[in-house]
Structure formats: structure tokens, C-alpha cells
mmCIF file of C-alpha atoms in Angstrom:
data_model
loop_
_atom_site.group_PDB
_atom_site.id
_atom_site.type_symbol
_atom_site.label_atom_id
_atom_site.label_comp_id
_atom_site.label_asym_id
_atom_site.label_seq_id
_atom_site.Cartn_x
_atom_site.Cartn_y
_atom_site.Cartn_z
ATOM 1 C CA MET A 1 0.000 0.000 0.000
ATOM 2 C CA ALA A 2 1.394 3.387 -0.989
ATOM 3 C CA VAL A 3 1.866 5.864 1.812
ATOM 4 C CA THR A 4 1.248 9.563 1.261
ATOM 5 C CA ILE A 5 2.845 11.928 3.754
ATOM 6 C CA VAL A 6 0.611 14.921 4.416
ATOM 7 C CA THR A 7 2.258 17.771 6.245
ATOM 8 C CA HIS A 8 0.280 19.748 8.760
ATOM 9 C CA THR A 9 0.196 22.730 6.403
ATOM 10 C CA GLN A 10 0.429 21.152 2.950
ATOM 11 C CA THR A 11 -3.134 20.319 1.919
ATOM 12 C CA SER A 12 -4.881 20.765 5.229
ATOM 13 C CA PRO A 13 -8.005 22.888 5.556
ATOM 14 C CA PRO A 14 -7.564 26.143 7.501
ATOM 15 C CA VAL A 15 -6.623 25.266 11.063
ATOM 16 C CA CYS A 16 -9.130 26.344 13.688
ATOM 17 C CA PHE A 17 -6.949 27.529 16.532
ATOM 18 C CA PRO A 18 -8.721 27.414 19.896
ATOM 19 C CA THR A 19 -8.720 30.608 21.938
ATOM 20 C CA GLN A 20 -9.900 31.643 25.383
ATOM 21 C CA ALA A 21 -13.048 33.044 23.768
ATOM 22 C CA ARG A 22 -13.592 29.933 21.603
ATOM 23 C CA PRO A 23 -11.803 27.102 23.447
ATOM 24 C CA VAL A 24 -13.318 24.248 21.410
ATOM 25 C CA ARG A 25 -12.883 24.191 17.630
ATOM 26 C CA LEU A 26 -13.484 21.461 15.062
ATOM 27 C CA VAL A 27 -11.636 20.509 11.883
ATOM 28 C CA ALA A 28 -13.259 17.921 9.575
ATOM 29 C CA ARG A 29 -11.491 16.164 6.734
ATOM 30 C CA ASN A 30 -11.586 12.817 4.946
ATOM 31 C CA LEU A 31 -8.426 10.748 4.447
ATOM 32 C CA GLN A 32 -7.665 7.684 2.378
ATOM 33 C CA ALA A 33 -5.730 4.690 3.674
ATOM 34 C CA GLY A 34 -2.047 5.494 3.385
ATOM 35 C CA GLN A 35 -2.428 9.268 3.778
ATOM 36 C CA THR A 36 -0.259 9.931 6.829
ATOM 37 C CA LEU A 37 -0.362 13.174 8.780
ATOM 38 C CA GLU A 38 3.300 13.670 9.611
ATOM 39 C CA ALA A 39 4.535 14.006 13.185
ATOM 40 C CA HIS A 40 3.689 17.392 14.691
ATOM 41 C CA HIS A 41 2.612 18.997 17.950
ATOM 42 C CA HIS A 42 0.761 22.096 19.087
ATOM 43 C CA ALA A 43 -0.033 24.101 22.188
ATOM 44 C CA TRP A 44 -3.600 22.851 22.537
ATOM 45 C CA GLY A 45 -5.112 19.463 23.305
ATOM 46 C CA GLN A 46 -6.716 17.419 20.555
ATOM 47 C CA LEU A 47 -9.477 14.831 20.374
ATOM 48 C CA THR A 48 -9.014 12.787 17.201
ATOM 49 C CA TYR A 49 -12.183 10.908 16.310
ATOM 50 C CA THR A 50 -13.468 8.822 13.434
ATOM 51 C CA PRO A 51 -17.149 7.864 12.999
ATOM 52 C CA ASN A 52 -16.020 5.723 10.024
ATOM 53 C CA GLY A 53 -12.652 4.118 9.429
ATOM 54 C CA MET A 54 -9.710 3.101 11.602
ATOM 55 C CA LEU A 55 -6.713 5.113 12.734
ATOM 56 C CA GLN A 56 -3.249 4.379 14.033
ATOM 57 C CA VAL A 57 -1.618 7.137 16.067
ATOM 58 C CA VAL A 58 2.063 7.127 17.000
ATOM 59 C CA ALA A 59 2.840 9.154 20.123
ATOM 60 C CA GLU A 60 4.823 8.903 23.349
ATOM 61 C CA GLU A 61 6.882 5.979 22.013
ATOM 62 C CA SER A 62 3.669 3.962 21.747
ATOM 63 C CA VAL A 63 1.287 2.932 18.989
ATOM 64 C CA TRP A 64 -2.380 3.739 19.616
ATOM 65 C CA PHE A 65 -5.227 2.157 17.644
ATOM 66 C CA VAL A 66 -8.506 4.029 17.167
ATOM 67 C CA PRO A 67 -11.454 1.996 15.784
ATOM 68 C CA PRO A 68 -14.733 3.572 14.602
ATOM 69 C CA MET A 69 -16.774 5.315 17.297
ATOM 70 C CA ARG A 70 -13.694 5.788 19.452
ATOM 71 C CA ALA A 71 -11.385 8.760 19.847
ATOM 72 C CA ILE A 72 -7.912 9.472 21.145
ATOM 73 C CA TRP A 73 -7.200 12.361 23.477
ATOM 74 C CA ILE A 74 -3.769 13.887 22.752
ATOM 75 C CA PRO A 75 -2.631 16.359 25.434
ATOM 76 C CA PRO A 76 -0.958 19.662 24.522
ATOM 77 C CA ALA A 77 2.661 19.552 23.304
ATOM 78 C CA ILE A 78 2.597 15.777 22.586
ATOM 79 C CA THR A 79 4.206 14.987 19.218
ATOM 80 C CA HIS A 80 1.921 12.681 17.256
ATOM 81 C CA GLU A 81 1.534 11.122 13.808
ATOM 82 C CA VAL A 82 -1.832 9.968 12.419
ATOM 83 C CA ARG A 83 -2.036 7.011 10.007
ATOM 84 C CA PRO A 84 -5.420 5.989 8.552
ATOM 85 C CA LEU A 85 -5.668 2.210 8.212
ATOM 86 C CA THR A 86 -8.773 2.527 6.020
ATOM 87 C CA ALA A 87 -10.613 5.364 4.304
ATOM 88 C CA THR A 88 -11.445 7.571 7.275
ATOM 89 C CA HIS A 89 -13.755 10.439 8.164
ATOM 90 C CA LEU A 90 -11.421 12.370 10.449
ATOM 91 C CA ARG A 91 -12.967 14.751 12.952
ATOM 92 C CA VAL A 92 -10.526 16.644 15.172
ATOM 93 C CA ILE A 93 -11.596 18.698 18.173
ATOM 94 C CA HIS A 94 -8.980 21.245 19.239
ATOM 95 C CA ILE A 95 -9.291 22.294 22.888
ATOM 96 C CA HIS A 96 -7.439 25.220 24.459
ATOM 97 C CA ALA A 97 -4.849 24.085 27.013
ATOM 98 C CA ASP A 98 -6.464 26.182 29.763
ATOM 99 C CA HIS A 99 -9.758 24.313 29.258
ATOM 100 C CA SER A 100 -8.449 20.733 29.066
ATOM 101 C CA PRO A 101 -11.244 18.313 30.083
ATOM 102 C CA LEU A 102 -8.797 15.536 31.082
ATOM 103 C CA SER A 103 -6.012 15.752 33.624
ATOM 104 C CA SER A 104 -3.901 12.876 32.268
ATOM 105 C CA PRO A 105 -0.575 13.997 30.747
ATOM 106 C CA HIS A 106 -0.697 10.972 28.420
ATOM 107 C CA CYS A 107 -2.744 9.942 25.385
ATOM 108 C CA ILE A 108 -5.937 7.982 26.075
ATOM 109 C CA VAL A 109 -8.292 6.128 23.726
ATOM 110 C CA LEU A 110 -11.897 6.840 24.723
ATOM 111 C CA GLU A 111 -15.336 5.427 24.022
ATOM 112 C CA VAL A 112 -17.479 7.903 22.065
ATOM 113 C CA SER A 113 -21.022 7.957 23.409
ATOM 114 C CA ASN A 114 -23.987 8.481 21.089
ATOM 115 C CA LEU A 115 -24.416 11.923 22.637
ATOM 116 C CA LEU A 116 -20.782 12.874 21.989
ATOM 117 C CA LYS A 117 -21.107 11.621 18.403
ATOM 118 C CA GLU A 118 -24.099 13.911 17.820
ATOM 119 C CA LEU A 119 -22.390 16.850 19.546
ATOM 120 C CA ILE A 120 -19.410 16.570 17.221
ATOM 121 C CA ALA A 121 -21.717 16.333 14.204
ATOM 122 C CA SER A 122 -23.533 19.448 15.411
ATOM 123 C CA MET A 123 -20.256 21.351 15.819
ATOM 124 C CA GLU A 124 -19.477 20.524 12.210
ATOM 125 C CA GLN A 125 -22.597 22.376 11.077
ATOM 126 C CA LEU A 126 -21.698 25.659 12.798
ATOM 127 C CA ASP A 127 -20.591 28.545 10.598
ATOM 128 C CA GLU A 128 -19.792 31.204 13.186
ATOM 129 C CA PRO A 129 -19.350 31.695 16.940
ATOM 130 C CA GLY A 130 -22.309 32.249 19.216
ATOM 131 C CA PRO A 131 -24.293 30.890 22.164
ATOM 132 C CA ARG A 132 -24.953 27.540 20.422
ATOM 133 C CA GLU A 133 -21.229 26.870 19.966
ATOM 134 C CA ASN A 134 -20.641 27.746 23.625
ATOM 135 C CA HIS A 135 -23.353 25.344 24.789
ATOM 136 C CA LEU A 136 -22.167 22.500 22.550
ATOM 137 C CA SER A 137 -18.576 23.043 23.671
ATOM 138 C CA GLN A 138 -19.492 22.761 27.340
ATOM 139 C CA VAL A 139 -21.432 19.526 26.862
ATOM 140 C CA ILE A 140 -18.561 18.084 24.792
ATOM 141 C CA MET A 141 -16.243 18.800 27.728
ATOM 142 C CA ASP A 142 -18.657 17.074 30.118
ATOM 143 C CA GLU A 143 -18.914 14.004 27.864
ATOM 144 C CA LEU A 144 -15.139 13.723 27.561
ATOM 145 C CA GLN A 145 -14.761 13.768 31.337
ATOM 146 C CA ALA A 146 -17.281 10.905 31.592
ATOM 147 C CA ALA A 147 -15.896 8.868 28.656
ATOM 148 C CA LYS A 148 -14.620 5.339 29.312
ATOM 149 C CA PRO A 149 -10.873 4.830 28.625
ATOM 150 C CA LEU A 150 -9.817 1.815 26.537
ATOM 151 C CA PRO A 151 -6.440 -0.031 26.597
ATOM 152 C CA ILE A 152 -5.861 0.068 22.829
ATOM 153 C CA TYR A 153 -2.198 0.975 22.728
ATOM 154 C CA LEU A 154 1.167 -0.707 22.602
ATOM 155 C CA PRO A 155 4.142 0.769 24.491
ATOM 156 C CA MET A 156 7.523 0.183 22.872
ATOM 157 C CA PRO A 157 10.875 0.027 24.703
ATOM 158 C CA LYS A 158 14.169 1.823 24.059
ATOM 159 C CA ASP A 159 16.567 -0.895 25.219
ATOM 160 C CA LYS A 160 17.907 -2.680 22.120
ATOM 161 C CA ARG A 161 17.573 -6.174 23.581
ATOM 162 C CA LEU A 162 14.021 -5.666 24.743
ATOM 163 C CA LYS A 163 13.108 -3.888 21.505
ATOM 164 C CA SER A 164 14.435 -6.856 19.528
ATOM 165 C CA LEU A 165 12.260 -9.213 21.564
ATOM 166 C CA CYS A 166 9.171 -7.046 21.068
ATOM 167 C CA GLU A 167 9.828 -6.839 17.332
ATOM 168 C CA LEU A 168 10.067 -10.637 17.157
ATOM 169 C CA LEU A 169 6.621 -10.915 18.711
ATOM 170 C CA LEU A 170 5.180 -8.176 16.503
ATOM 171 C CA ALA A 171 6.447 -10.031 13.434
ATOM 172 C CA ASP A 172 4.883 -13.275 14.674
ATOM 173 C CA PRO A 173 2.004 -12.454 17.060
ATOM 174 C CA ALA A 174 0.869 -16.103 17.051
ATOM 175 C CA SER A 175 4.147 -17.194 18.651
ATOM 176 C CA ASN A 176 3.783 -18.795 22.068
ATOM 177 C CA ASP A 177 7.528 -18.951 22.744
ATOM 178 C CA THR A 178 8.399 -18.584 26.418
ATOM 179 C CA LEU A 179 10.446 -15.649 27.677
ATOM 180 C CA GLU A 180 13.384 -18.022 28.146
ATOM 181 C CA VAL A 181 13.264 -19.080 24.467
ATOM 182 C CA LEU A 182 12.973 -15.484 23.286
ATOM 183 C CA ALA A 183 15.765 -14.394 25.613
ATOM 184 C CA ASN A 184 18.140 -16.806 23.879
ATOM 185 C CA LYS A 185 17.179 -15.324 20.509
ATOM 186 C CA VAL A 186 18.020 -11.733 21.544
ATOM 187 C CA GLY A 187 21.131 -12.503 23.593
ATOM 188 C CA ALA A 188 19.892 -11.567 27.037
ATOM 189 C CA SER A 189 18.857 -13.437 30.149
ATOM 190 C CA SER A 190 15.179 -13.856 30.980
ATOM 191 C CA ARG A 191 15.880 -12.208 34.320
ATOM 192 C CA THR A 192 17.304 -9.121 32.614
ATOM 193 C CA LEU A 193 14.351 -8.924 30.218
ATOM 194 C CA THR A 194 11.856 -9.316 33.066
ATOM 195 C CA ARG A 195 13.496 -6.361 34.816
ATOM 196 C CA LEU A 196 13.492 -4.283 31.615
ATOM 197 C CA PHE A 197 9.790 -4.954 30.982
ATOM 198 C CA GLU A 198 8.960 -3.537 34.413
ATOM 199 C CA GLN A 199 11.429 -0.648 34.204
ATOM 200 C CA GLU A 200 10.650 0.549 30.681
ATOM 201 C CA LEU A 201 7.069 -0.541 30.084
ATOM 202 C CA SER A 202 5.655 -0.870 33.624
ATOM 203 C CA MET A 203 4.215 -4.304 32.846
ATOM 204 C CA GLY A 204 5.262 -7.928 32.707
ATOM 205 C CA PHE A 205 6.093 -9.979 29.618
ATOM 206 C CA GLY A 206 2.746 -11.816 29.571
ATOM 207 C CA THR A 207 0.775 -8.578 29.908
ATOM 208 C CA TRP A 208 2.730 -6.931 27.081
ATOM 209 C CA ARG A 209 2.173 -9.920 24.777
ATOM 210 C CA GLN A 210 -1.579 -9.832 25.449
ATOM 211 C CA GLN A 211 -1.586 -6.047 24.918
ATOM 212 C CA MET A 212 0.271 -6.569 21.643
ATOM 213 C CA ARG A 213 -2.314 -9.089 20.465
ATOM 214 C CA LEU A 214 -5.167 -6.777 21.421
ATOM 215 C CA ALA A 215 -3.472 -3.916 19.594
ATOM 216 C CA ARG A 216 -2.924 -6.072 16.502
ATOM 217 C CA THR A 217 -6.645 -6.878 16.405
ATOM 218 C CA THR A 218 -7.612 -3.471 14.983
ATOM 219 C CA PRO A 219 -5.415 -3.515 11.838
ATOM 220 C CA LEU A 220 -6.295 -7.167 11.200
ATOM 221 C CA ILE A 221 -10.024 -6.370 11.348
ATOM 222 C CA ALA A 222 -9.357 -3.341 9.125
ATOM 223 C CA SER A 223 -7.702 -5.616 6.553
ATOM 224 C CA GLY A 224 -10.966 -7.544 6.184
ATOM 225 C CA LEU A 225 -10.218 -10.688 8.179
ATOM 226 C CA SER A 226 -13.032 -12.443 10.038
ATOM 227 C CA ILE A 227 -12.962 -12.805 13.830
ATOM 228 C CA ALA A 228 -12.019 -16.484 13.412
ATOM 229 C CA GLN A 229 -9.124 -15.572 11.116
ATOM 230 C CA VAL A 230 -7.942 -12.854 13.512
ATOM 231 C CA ALA A 231 -7.990 -15.348 16.403
ATOM 232 C CA ALA A 232 -5.803 -17.731 14.387
ATOM 233 C CA GLU A 233 -3.413 -14.953 13.333
ATOM 234 C CA LEU A 234 -2.929 -14.028 16.992
ATOM 235 C CA GLY A 235 -2.204 -17.529 18.202
ATOM 236 C CA TYR A 236 -5.473 -18.411 19.929
ATOM 237 C CA THR A 237 -6.595 -22.032 19.825
ATOM 238 C CA SER A 238 -10.170 -21.028 18.957
ATOM 239 C CA GLN A 239 -12.361 -18.066 18.155
ATOM 240 C CA SER A 240 -14.149 -18.526 21.479
ATOM 241 C CA ALA A 241 -10.861 -18.306 23.435
ATOM 242 C CA PHE A 242 -9.976 -15.071 21.639
ATOM 243 C CA SER A 243 -13.469 -13.643 22.132
ATOM 244 C CA ALA A 244 -13.395 -14.496 25.852
ATOM 245 C CA MET A 245 -10.098 -12.626 26.302
ATOM 246 C CA PHE A 246 -11.371 -9.676 24.274
ATOM 247 C CA LYS A 247 -14.642 -9.479 26.223
ATOM 248 C CA LYS A 248 -12.789 -9.656 29.545
ATOM 249 C CA THR A 249 -10.763 -6.595 28.511
ATOM 250 C CA PHE A 250 -13.397 -4.499 26.737
ATOM 251 C CA GLY A 251 -16.657 -5.730 28.226
ATOM 252 C CA GLU A 252 -18.123 -6.853 24.891
ATOM 253 C CA SER A 253 -17.449 -9.281 22.063
ATOM 254 C CA PRO A 254 -15.163 -8.338 19.136
ATOM 255 C CA SER A 255 -18.173 -8.330 16.776
ATOM 256 C CA ALA A 256 -20.093 -5.899 18.969
ATOM 257 C CA PHE A 257 -17.023 -3.727 19.529
ATOM 258 C CA PHE A 258 -16.166 -3.274 15.850
ATOM 259 C CA ASN A 259 -19.730 -3.037 14.478
ATOM 260 C CA LYS A 260 -20.857 0.092 16.305
#
């Protein structure tokens, strides 16, 4: 698939900069798969949302996956790159740093409620500032504060040995090799790698592997694979085993999650 790099100023529509008077502004654009918004940052926070399509966002040395009807909150000053995995209706809410609805200094993938979906659609119809924009903006802030966070991201390490191990698993997500076997492949002891997982990624090896498989689910679904095929690609013995793990994490089946 060809990749088109789109700079933040190249073919973008006029940027709606948030201000104290208008702290919530919306930019709407449609992107094709392969059109990448190059790495950039800005002084305001950003909610990146897609009602249709799937996104991959690279930020904070992690990869974040954003399915339809979800959004990613990107705090001010965080460098981020946006990669559509499919044709995508991109809707970006810029929020002034002084009015940030979320206190977390890190990116978060959020559920988008039906109300928030309609609020964003209503913002898109506005032509000029006024009381309606103010009211919609306030309710958007309230909905973001109440939104459910989702663990759809994959932290990546800096240490070369640990990075090599993680890349082995990313290349073969169905692998069920033990940490000891993988340690031999990357030239480090399992004890050292266990320590590095906790130090660099704040999680154990087993948790990271499950997180990796969950993260890989989104692009596999985007490529058109069935749930059964995705389960096989990720090393699960059956579709039901994969679905049980997915439901335990997200509270609903993969079919329900991706068909909203």
C-alpha cells in the first residue's frame, strides 16, 4: 500500500486555533488509507475521532489504535503522527490548554457515546461563533470527562535487547515462545528482560504480549479478516478463546465492539 505523507500545512483545511473566547474548535477532513499526517505537535489538546474508518496514532513511544466510534485524546505539546488504516472520516476537536477536560498527561483512547457523536456532528454544522457553539462546547467537555478509557495501545521500549524481543513478537504475534526461548534469541537473560519490561514498560512480559495481540486486532479487522481468522493470526486455539479474552478486557465481544 502506498503511503502519502501529508504535512500539517500542505493540503490541510484552515486550522481552527482554539482561543480563550472559543476554546473548542473542530476541523473535519476525509483521508484515504495510506495518507499519513506527519509528526507534529501544538499548544492545545486534541481529540481525534473517526465515525467511520480506523486510525493508528504514533505518540509517546507507543502505537495507539482508534477503531470507529472511538477517539484518542492527545494532550498539549505531545508529538503525534496519524495514520489511517482505512478510508477515514477524520474529525478533530482542538481544545485550548487552559480548558483541558482531562487531567492525564498521556494519550488515552476513549469510548465515544452516542451523545458525543451527535455533539461533534452538530459542531461541524456551525458557521460562526455564538451561544450555540458555547453550549455544545461545554457539553462536549462534560462528555469527555465521563468517557470510558480503553487499553488500545502498545508501548515500545528503548533498550535494544528488549526492543528486539518485542519486534520478534510483533512479526509473529501467534508465537507462544516462552520468555526463556525469546531471551536466547536476543542474547539476554530472561531475568534481565523481566526487569526491563517492568522498568521501561511498567508491565510484565505476559501482559505486554496480550496487549500486543489486542493492539494487533484493529489492523487485522481493518484488513478484512473475520474474527475467526484474527484469532488464528494471533495464536489463539479457537475463536471462542480469543473472544473471551477480548470481552474480559473491553466488556463486549469483538463483533459488537467493531460493528458500532
